[in-house]
Amino acid sequence: AQSVTQLDSHVSVSEGTPVLLRCNYSSSYSPSLFWYVQHPNKGLQLLLKYTSAATLVKGINGFEAEFKKSETSFHLTKPSAHMSDAAEYFCVVSDQGDYKLSFGAGTTVTVRA
Amino acid sequence: KAGVTQTPRYLIKTRGQQVTLSCSPISGHRSVSWYQQTPGQGLQFLFEYFSETQRNKGNFPGRFSGRQFSNSRSEMNVSTLELGDSALYLCASSLGWGDNEQFFGPGTRLTVL
């Protein structure tokens, strides 16, 4: 069975400083991994996905994530936070044999001016 | 290309009633999945439809059901509503069954009084 643990429920950063959102996963098969962002009262937007190609994945809006199989991690980073990055972020795993998505509990990002 | 649309965006019902939510996928997408999002349980998978057939199901009671039409539009139904069914219901579409890159709609906010 697949599962995801997001290690921080809330992250607060200053505008212009780096953002790190941590995610560990558990999967029985070769997983696909995703990061989604949800702004208030909006649906989920795909930031990036990993599907067994390059371990460093670049996404939209300057975000990137690194897949580390030995650590079962898929942390999301951005070098410089912007006010518009304030939102909730979800790490998601999907097993190759079972295409449903399993979501982490989410990390709320606050950006201070 | 239009995104995933969900109607209605907001609903208020009372306990014991039933409700039907609608989802129109992105043009050309043939798979539709449904998720429930609550503050306590987070995002949970309800079911997935492809070619008018339910292909995958989450751990929800039989009061939750769905269907998909030949044009890929989908509906989900909740009968005998309970207070705990209050949630944001999200629909996601993907190109086909087995394609786990899903695109989400804005959701339907259901409040049960």
PDB file of C-alpha atoms in Angstrom, chain A residues 100-101, chain B residues 21 33-37 43-49 54 56-61 63-65 76-78 88-90:
ATOM      1  CA  LYS A 100      -5.317   6.170  -7.530  1.00  0.00           C
ATOM      2  CA  LEU A 101      -3.566   9.076  -5.844  1.00  0.00           C
TER       3      LEU A 101
ATOM      4  CA  LEU B  21     -22.672  16.533  -8.081  1.00  0.00           C
ATOM      5  CA  SER B  33     -11.751  10.499 -10.396  1.00  0.00           C
ATOM      6  CA  TRP B  34     -13.507  11.889  -7.337  1.00  0.00           C
ATOM      7  CA  TYR B  35     -11.985  12.945  -4.029  1.00  0.00           C
ATOM      8  CA  GLN B  36     -13.363  14.189  -0.722  1.00  0.00           C
ATOM      9  CA  GLN B  37     -11.449  16.885   1.144  1.00  0.00           C
ATOM     10  CA  LEU B  43      -7.935  14.383   0.694  1.00  0.00           C
ATOM     11  CA  GLN B  44      -9.381  10.922   0.235  1.00  0.00           C
ATOM     12  CA  PHE B  45      -9.995   8.983  -2.954  1.00  0.00           C
ATOM     13  CA  LEU B  46     -13.614   8.066  -3.640  1.00  0.00           C
ATOM     14  CA  PHE B  47     -13.656   6.348  -7.034  1.00  0.00           C
ATOM     15  CA  GLU B  48     -12.430   6.437 -10.604  1.00  0.00           C
ATOM     16  CA  TYR B  49     -14.373   5.921 -13.813  1.00  0.00           C
ATOM     17  CA  GLN B  54     -15.873   2.104 -12.192  1.00  0.00           C
ATOM     18  CA  ASN B  56     -11.148   1.791  -8.710  1.00  0.00           C
ATOM     19  CA  LYS B  57     -12.871   2.523  -5.423  1.00  0.00           C
ATOM     20  CA  GLY B  58     -11.814   3.999  -2.098  1.00  0.00           C
ATOM     21  CA  ASN B  59     -13.010   3.121   1.394  1.00  0.00           C
ATOM     22  CA  PHE B  60     -16.335   4.905   1.518  1.00  0.00           C
ATOM     23  CA  PRO B  61     -19.763   3.516   2.402  1.00  0.00           C
ATOM     24  CA  ARG B  63     -24.113   5.790   0.214  1.00  0.00           C
ATOM     25  CA  PHE B  64     -21.473   7.227  -2.090  1.00  0.00           C
ATOM     26  CA  SER B  65     -21.937   6.240  -5.707  1.00  0.00           C
ATOM     27  CA  MET B  76     -21.463  11.386  -7.994  1.00  0.00           C
ATOM     28  CA  ASN B  77     -24.378  10.835  -5.666  1.00  0.00           C
ATOM     29  CA  VAL B  78     -24.523  10.782  -1.905  1.00  0.00           C
ATOM     30  CA  LEU B  88     -15.141  19.885  -0.612  1.00  0.00           C
ATOM     31  CA  TYR B  89     -15.671  17.314  -3.361  1.00  0.00           C
ATOM     32  CA  LEU B  90     -13.034  17.450  -6.049  1.00  0.00           C
TER      33      LEU B  90
END
